Amino acid sequence: MSSEIKFKIKRQDGPNNSPYWEEFAMPYAPSHNVVSALMYLREHPINTRGERVRPVVWDCNCMEEVCGACTMLINGVPKQSCAALVDDLAQPIVLEPLTKFPVVRDLQVDRSRMFDALRMTKAWVPIDGTYDIHVHAPIIDPKVQQERYEFSRCMTCGCCMEACPQYHPDSAFVGPAPLGQVYLHNAHPTGRFFRDDRLHSIMGEGGLTDCGNAQNCVQVCPKNIPLTTAIGGLGRQTTMQMFKDIFMK
Amino acid sequence: MADSLNAHFLTRKIHSLLGLVPVGAFLVFHLWENSQARFGAEHFNEHVVEGIAVALNYKVIVELTLACAILAHGIYGLVIWWQSKPNITQYHYGANYRYYLQRVTSLTTFAFIIWHVYHTRIMVELDEEVARDLFTHMQRLYADPWIIVLYVIGIVGATFHLANGLWLAGITWGVTTHPRAQRISAAACGAVFLLLTTIGFHSIYGFKYPYEGEDQPGHADVIGDPTASDLDQHRST
């Protein structure tokens, strides 16, 4: 067992600065995760050349892999740093910010484009209205419920976008996660009333048709959400919607 | 809000449809017809080249429609290619490789088609000898091994692009929505790819090694094959 934990971190001083690499080493202790190791480095911000440097900046929040804030590239793989155990990782552990979002500082990125996409696709169930949406709580088949539960676990972490060859700063594509949410909310007993609106929102530029079916999203999703099933299902829904729009007016 | 008939969506759907019909359908027909090169110059020139010219009404319209469809599919395909940032070095998954290959083969096939149409279709209009004996023209081309390499690239690229395009169309039109359906369709499309590639290679082989007695242009006319002499006798009586 190594007596040290070595890190190689891609750093960037600000949104408009150029990135650079810096290496760190800290004494080994069992059961570290990447966030707890970064916390140690924050207390001891000394690089391998012995220079005292500005502590590494990163985002984190829940520490139990449900918020998605601490997502970064760890040894080239997009994942949550709170759930990445140091003992499982090859060293030096290479940390990089997600490449598909603008870097704020070091490992911290601006993920607001993902939340804009959720807004654009109306990935919610409207409950305010001038009418009763339903009288009693809707009954859902437990099997169907189980299927949809998978999609409700999406934490908008950005792993699927990071791995998607169609998603990058120059493309308008909303990415896989919001499509999963459209699929979920279209299947919801109340959400389905706004199905047409949601489908129309993904039938324009940057919508479903911009998916190239490389299917990396479903491979890297930390919650194993069947994103490609959502994309296939929405393929059917938008095709039917197209015929509906053309012929049923 | 219900801006339903979105131009972007419809363009993508038309792009997909054009790839299947008429472009994909034509490719299948084209490979099948040319695989008959194995039956020699006479059969090929009379039954394949002439046969199509005679059997097909409004050939100019059909050819122009096909050319427009290929150009529309190809040019919009370039737009789609432009929007992709392949990452096969980081993500080693089968579908990701196919995603990349779909884009690579779109470029190779598009370039191949332009060159191929020039020296097999436009040449027919420019050169009377080519028009008279397309089979020999093809044989002369295939004498150069580099041309064969180009044809192998052209055929494999086109058959892969069509077979994988079928798989993609299954997803985008909403026929194969679930992983199991997509695995089954991947196997079926793989079979389509192998079959079409075999037929395509068979036509190269046919031009290189036609059935004996017909490997030289006009050879059949000199010694005459049984069918031809029967016909001659029939005519003389």
XYZ file of C-alpha atoms in Angstrom:
486
model
C 0.000 0.000 0.000
C 1.307 3.390 -1.004
C 2.181 5.711 1.846
C 0.927 8.668 -0.147
C -2.120 9.679 -2.146
C -0.998 11.454 -5.296
C -3.139 13.862 -7.263
C -2.699 15.519 -10.630
C -5.231 18.332 -10.904
C -6.144 20.473 -13.878
C -6.455 23.977 -12.522
C -7.741 27.242 -13.927
C -7.619 30.553 -12.073
C -10.749 32.030 -13.618
C -13.260 31.645 -16.479
C -10.951 33.396 -18.958
C -7.582 32.057 -17.795
C -5.797 29.160 -19.423
C -5.685 25.843 -17.589
C -2.524 24.320 -16.084
C -1.643 21.103 -14.264
C -0.545 20.927 -10.645
C 0.464 17.860 -8.626
C -0.196 17.222 -4.978
C 0.613 14.437 -2.524
C -0.878 13.781 0.886
C -0.260 11.113 3.539
C -2.222 7.923 2.982
C -5.222 7.202 5.172
C -7.755 4.464 4.504
C -11.296 5.084 3.192
C -10.731 8.526 1.731
C -13.019 9.649 -1.028
C -11.962 12.309 -3.520
C -13.875 15.055 -1.688
C -12.386 14.219 1.722
C -8.935 14.152 0.117
C -9.582 17.542 -1.507
C -10.640 18.817 1.931
C -7.276 17.700 3.304
C -5.521 19.495 0.423
C -7.529 22.625 1.199
C -6.048 22.587 4.690
C -2.563 21.801 3.351
C -2.418 23.499 -0.078
C 1.190 22.570 -0.818
C 2.098 21.142 -4.222
C 4.739 18.476 -4.850
C 7.378 21.169 -5.432
C 6.794 22.344 -1.878
C 5.132 25.619 -2.910
C 2.195 26.911 -0.913
C -0.532 27.544 -3.534
C -4.099 28.749 -3.705
C -6.363 25.898 -2.470
C -8.152 23.886 -5.146
C -11.759 24.979 -5.717
C -14.520 22.442 -6.320
C -18.278 22.121 -5.816
C -19.893 19.660 -3.444
C -23.001 19.471 -1.381
C -24.805 16.287 -0.348
C -21.865 13.869 0.063
C -24.116 10.899 -0.762
C -24.278 10.882 -4.565
C -27.722 12.407 -4.912
C -27.115 16.080 -5.725
C -24.660 15.854 -8.613
C -22.772 19.038 -7.663
C -19.360 17.384 -7.179
C -19.270 15.765 -10.638
C -15.846 15.948 -12.285
C -13.584 13.864 -14.488
C -11.756 11.395 -12.270
C -9.057 9.537 -14.200
C -10.926 10.598 -17.332
C -14.303 9.239 -16.224
C -17.180 11.581 -15.321
C -18.440 10.740 -11.841
C -19.311 12.162 -8.442
C -16.165 12.862 -6.423
C -17.964 12.203 -3.111
C -18.675 8.630 -4.202
C -15.250 8.016 -5.786
C -13.202 6.050 -3.243
C -9.485 6.757 -3.311
C -8.656 3.096 -2.535
C -10.384 2.070 -5.795
C -8.552 4.584 -7.998
C -5.275 4.306 -9.894
C -2.706 6.899 -8.836
C -1.875 9.614 -9.473
C -5.564 10.418 -9.369
C -6.176 12.790 -12.277
C -8.902 15.351 -11.609
C -10.294 17.580 -14.337
C -13.346 19.813 -14.538
C -16.190 18.640 -16.809
C -15.280 19.626 -20.356
C -18.775 20.438 -21.650
C -19.501 23.317 -19.280
C -17.737 26.669 -18.766
C -15.113 26.486 -16.004
C -15.668 28.923 -13.145
C -12.481 28.047 -11.279
C -10.379 24.864 -11.022
C -12.834 21.932 -10.785
C -15.916 24.122 -10.448
C -18.052 24.522 -13.557
C -21.143 26.524 -14.453
C -23.870 23.940 -15.000
C -26.718 26.411 -15.565
C -27.173 25.266 -19.177
C -28.583 21.989 -17.830
C -31.157 23.779 -15.704
C -32.083 26.000 -18.655
C -32.717 22.783 -20.603
C -35.078 21.500 -17.889
C -36.925 24.810 -18.071
C -37.072 24.708 -21.870
C -38.472 21.167 -21.916
C -41.057 21.963 -19.194
C -39.783 19.023 -17.158
C -42.267 19.432 -14.331
C -45.877 18.767 -13.454
C -47.926 21.993 -13.355
C -50.277 21.887 -10.386
C -51.530 25.457 -10.413
C -54.579 25.996 -12.518
C -58.066 27.363 -12.608
C -59.431 23.829 -12.776
C -59.231 20.540 -10.861
C -56.486 18.381 -12.278
C -57.812 15.322 -10.519
C -60.110 14.655 -7.615
C -58.350 11.795 -5.865
C -54.736 10.775 -5.851
C -54.132 8.998 -9.166
C -53.625 5.244 -9.061
C -50.515 3.987 -10.832
C -49.624 0.377 -11.554
C -46.719 -0.468 -9.182
C -44.762 -1.976 -12.083
C -45.101 1.250 -14.068
C -44.239 3.186 -10.945
C -41.027 1.178 -10.604
C -40.083 1.940 -14.212
C -40.648 5.658 -13.753
C -38.870 5.735 -10.434
C -35.599 5.156 -12.299
C -36.061 8.430 -14.166
C -36.999 10.340 -11.015
C -33.523 9.562 -9.633
C -31.860 11.891 -12.150
C -29.807 14.502 -10.259
C -28.822 16.627 -13.293
C -25.159 15.851 -12.589
C -24.030 16.176 -16.221
C -22.269 12.805 -16.663
C -24.485 11.933 -19.648
C -23.786 15.312 -21.268
C -20.056 14.929 -20.632
C -19.996 11.584 -22.478
C -22.323 12.690 -25.291
C -20.561 13.444 -28.607
C -23.524 15.589 -29.676
C -23.401 17.800 -26.555
C -20.771 20.534 -26.508
C -20.577 24.324 -26.194
C -21.161 24.811 -29.949
C -24.261 22.607 -30.156
C -27.807 23.459 -29.168
C -28.591 19.891 -28.039
C -30.360 19.739 -24.653
C -28.622 16.464 -23.799
C -29.927 13.118 -22.532
C -30.978 13.996 -18.944
C -33.713 16.526 -19.867
C -35.066 14.032 -22.432
C -35.353 11.465 -19.626
C -37.340 14.038 -17.638
C -39.654 14.721 -20.598
C -40.280 10.966 -20.824
C -40.941 10.758 -17.078
C -43.310 13.696 -16.923
C -45.154 12.673 -20.095
C -45.913 9.369 -18.372
C -47.049 11.018 -15.136
C -50.833 10.785 -14.544
C -51.092 14.556 -14.199
C -48.015 15.577 -16.160
C -49.350 13.870 -19.292
C -51.843 16.707 -19.822
C -48.905 18.848 -20.946
C -47.428 16.176 -23.154
C -47.921 18.063 -26.418
C -46.127 21.137 -25.065
C -43.191 19.066 -23.845
C -42.959 17.175 -27.133
C -43.062 20.396 -29.122
C -40.264 21.769 -26.955
C -38.010 18.879 -28.023
C -39.103 18.884 -31.687
C -37.059 21.969 -32.532
C -33.374 22.704 -32.886
C -31.371 21.175 -30.049
C -34.182 18.726 -29.347
C -34.539 14.981 -29.675
C -33.482 14.830 -33.325
C -30.033 16.166 -32.383
C -29.342 12.909 -30.533
C -26.892 10.751 -32.510
C -27.600 7.484 -30.626
C -23.991 6.954 -29.577
C -25.625 5.718 -26.332
C -22.699 6.719 -24.104
C -25.204 8.412 -21.776
C -26.727 5.166 -20.563
C -23.249 3.704 -20.004
C -21.938 6.500 -17.789
C -25.101 7.409 -15.850
C -24.219 6.948 -12.132
C -27.875 6.146 -11.394
C -28.257 3.628 -14.232
C -31.180 5.569 -15.656
C -32.395 3.938 -18.904
C -31.826 7.133 -20.900
C -31.772 5.398 -24.281
C -35.182 3.873 -23.517
C -36.465 7.409 -22.916
C -34.897 8.538 -26.192
C -36.434 5.593 -28.078
C -39.800 6.170 -26.417
C -39.695 9.860 -27.277
C -38.810 8.893 -30.851
C -42.167 7.126 -30.983
C -44.008 9.951 -29.198
C -42.591 12.695 -31.458
C -43.295 10.648 -34.607
C -46.930 10.245 -33.532
C -47.044 13.908 -32.531
C -45.803 14.875 -35.997
C -48.637 12.959 -37.666
C -51.070 14.445 -35.174
C -49.807 17.965 -35.973
C -50.036 17.390 -39.709
C -53.326 15.553 -40.015
C -55.398 16.128 -36.903
C -56.167 19.826 -36.998
C -46.713 27.710 -28.146
C -47.679 24.682 -30.189
C -45.338 25.521 -33.026
C -45.882 22.032 -34.298
C -44.573 21.734 -37.843
C -41.044 22.624 -36.905
C -38.708 22.939 -39.895
C -35.759 21.468 -37.985
C -37.699 18.377 -36.931
C -39.188 17.825 -40.382
C -35.798 18.292 -42.068
C -34.319 15.577 -39.851
C -37.234 13.263 -40.569
C -36.968 13.857 -44.325
C -33.210 13.293 -44.116
C -33.864 9.944 -42.446
C -36.569 9.000 -44.929
C -34.461 9.923 -47.978
C -31.676 7.695 -46.672
C -34.054 4.710 -46.696
C -36.109 5.550 -49.800
C -34.960 6.193 -52.466
C -31.215 6.171 -51.617
C -31.045 2.966 -49.543
C -33.529 1.121 -51.728
C -31.520 2.099 -54.805
C -28.285 0.839 -53.232
C -29.801 -2.606 -52.698
C -31.098 -2.694 -56.288
C -27.796 -1.353 -57.667
C -25.630 -3.919 -55.850
C -27.950 -6.725 -56.905
C -27.928 -5.687 -60.579
C -24.159 -5.261 -60.713
C -23.491 -8.583 -59.015
C -24.656 -10.047 -62.332
C -21.326 -8.977 -63.820
C -20.312 -12.561 -63.141
C -22.402 -13.653 -66.156
C -20.057 -11.801 -68.497
C -20.013 -8.863 -70.858
C -22.944 -9.818 -73.034
C -25.337 -10.540 -70.207
C -24.254 -7.426 -68.323
C -24.432 -5.016 -71.254
C -27.675 -6.396 -72.657
C -29.659 -7.533 -69.648
C -28.403 -5.217 -66.926
C -27.451 -1.940 -68.635
C -29.820 -2.137 -71.618
C -32.438 -4.005 -69.615
C -32.785 -1.151 -67.140
C -32.730 1.462 -69.917
C -35.586 -0.321 -71.732
C -37.647 -1.439 -68.754
C -37.472 1.893 -66.970
C -39.849 4.544 -68.197
C -38.904 8.161 -67.557
C -35.303 7.185 -66.827
C -34.163 10.818 -66.789
C -36.728 11.729 -64.157
C -35.824 8.691 -62.054
C -32.127 9.482 -62.283
C -32.597 13.161 -61.479
C -34.834 12.316 -58.498
C -32.212 9.908 -57.240
C -29.412 12.437 -57.738
C -31.377 15.108 -55.873
C -32.154 12.678 -53.034
C -28.494 11.672 -52.696
C -27.372 15.300 -52.766
C -30.009 16.386 -50.232
C -29.190 13.482 -47.897
C -25.459 14.060 -48.346
C -25.391 17.820 -47.942
C -27.642 17.825 -44.882
C -25.537 14.926 -43.613
C -22.528 17.246 -43.732
C -24.412 19.657 -41.464
C -25.017 16.795 -39.000
C -21.380 15.717 -39.272
C -20.328 19.295 -38.507
C -22.262 19.239 -35.214
C -20.582 16.135 -33.833
C -17.589 15.932 -31.526
C -16.657 12.235 -31.586
C -15.039 10.856 -28.423
C -14.182 7.242 -29.262
C -10.768 7.542 -27.608
C -12.435 8.109 -24.215
C -15.624 6.046 -24.440
C -15.082 2.552 -25.820
C -18.647 1.393 -26.398
C -19.982 -0.400 -29.472
C -22.709 2.137 -30.225
C -20.179 4.973 -29.847
C -17.896 3.372 -32.437
C -20.869 2.911 -34.768
C -21.839 6.551 -34.196
C -18.327 7.537 -35.307
C -18.272 5.119 -38.243
C -21.669 6.407 -39.414
C -20.081 9.847 -39.772
C -16.815 8.623 -41.287
C -18.661 6.478 -43.852
C -20.941 9.402 -44.691
C -17.894 11.358 -45.884
C -16.146 8.466 -47.670
C -19.380 7.351 -49.333
C -20.348 10.846 -50.448
C -16.910 11.407 -52.008
C -16.986 7.928 -53.556
C -20.435 8.451 -55.091
C -19.371 11.698 -56.804
C -16.312 9.994 -58.340
C -18.238 6.795 -59.121
C -21.110 8.632 -60.850
C -18.589 10.562 -62.930
C -16.682 7.610 -64.318
C -19.590 5.190 -64.733
C -22.614 7.358 -65.507
C -21.381 10.699 -66.852
C -18.691 8.938 -68.923
C -21.485 7.033 -70.667
C -22.806 10.370 -71.941
C -19.358 11.641 -72.907
C -17.759 8.575 -74.429
C -19.562 6.483 -77.032
C -17.338 3.486 -76.505
C -18.170 3.397 -72.799
C -21.846 3.682 -73.674
C -21.551 0.720 -76.029
C -19.652 -1.551 -73.662
C -19.831 -0.531 -70.028
C -18.641 -3.977 -68.981
C -15.256 -3.586 -70.702
C -14.983 -0.043 -69.352
C -15.411 -1.446 -65.830
C -12.911 -4.226 -66.504
C -10.324 -1.676 -67.651
C -10.880 0.329 -64.480
C -10.528 -2.744 -62.288
C -7.187 -3.540 -63.945
C -5.752 -0.988 -61.528
C -5.635 -2.523 -58.020
C -6.036 0.942 -56.449
C -9.398 1.307 -58.140
C -10.408 -1.990 -56.519
C -9.281 -0.630 -53.144
C -11.417 2.475 -53.723
C -14.385 0.296 -54.659
C -13.963 -1.868 -51.566
C -13.944 1.300 -49.420
C -16.928 2.646 -51.345
C -18.973 -0.534 -51.035
C -18.198 -1.257 -47.369
C -18.822 2.393 -46.463
C -22.160 2.501 -48.258
C -23.430 -0.847 -46.924
C -22.372 0.000 -43.370
C -23.985 3.441 -43.594
C -27.238 1.915 -44.842
C -27.325 -0.988 -42.361
C -26.458 1.240 -39.393
C -28.853 3.858 -40.735
C -31.608 1.243 -40.597
C -30.753 0.592 -36.945
C -30.823 4.329 -36.221
C -34.089 4.835 -38.089
C -35.637 2.118 -35.913
C -34.833 4.224 -32.853
C -35.552 7.700 -34.196
C -38.931 6.753 -35.691
C -39.814 4.945 -32.478
C -39.984 1.331 -33.688
C -37.202 -0.102 -31.493
C -37.572 1.767 -28.223
C -36.114 -0.633 -25.641
C -32.600 -2.102 -25.236
C -33.716 -5.620 -26.156
C -35.436 -4.422 -29.329
C -32.323 -2.450 -30.204
C -30.074 -5.481 -29.646
C -32.249 -7.610 -31.920
C -32.364 -4.921 -34.606
C -28.567 -4.516 -34.301
C -28.149 -8.223 -35.092
C -30.585 -7.963 -38.010
C -28.851 -4.863 -39.380
C -25.487 -6.613 -38.969
C -26.827 -9.417 -41.166
C -28.044 -6.868 -43.726
C -24.563 -5.320 -43.728
C -22.843 -8.667 -44.324
C -25.288 -9.680 -47.031
C -25.080 -6.398 -48.955
C -21.283 -6.318 -48.653
C -21.055 -9.862 -50.004
C -23.267 -8.962 -52.952
C -21.166 -5.856 -53.549
C -17.868 -7.757 -53.479
C -19.375 -10.343 -55.786
C -19.784 -7.694 -58.478
C -16.086 -6.737 -58.265
C -15.237 -10.427 -58.451
C -17.612 -10.783 -61.388
C -15.874 -8.074 -63.396
C -12.472 -9.553 -62.610
C -13.400 -13.198 -63.216
C -16.534 -13.545 -65.355
C -17.638 -17.032 -66.430
C -15.311 -18.683 -68.896
C -15.633 -17.830 -72.564
C -16.899 -14.365 -71.811
C -13.918 -12.827 -70.104
C -12.956 -10.852 -73.206
C -15.113 -8.201 -74.795
C -16.765 -9.429 -77.970
C -15.433 -12.920 -77.412
C -18.920 -14.355 -77.169
C -19.758 -12.860 -80.551
C -16.823 -14.610 -82.242
C -17.385 -18.152 -81.050
C -21.030 -17.608 -80.280
C -22.723 -19.078 -77.261
C -25.491 -21.673 -77.608
C -28.223 -19.179 -76.835
C -26.957 -16.740 -79.455
C -26.587 -19.395 -82.172
C -30.023 -20.783 -81.399
C -31.402 -17.334 -81.859
C -29.488 -16.931 -85.143
C -30.896 -20.187 -86.426
C -34.312 -19.182 -85.318
C -33.991 -15.892 -87.159
C -32.655 -17.516 -90.358
C -35.510 -19.978 -90.560
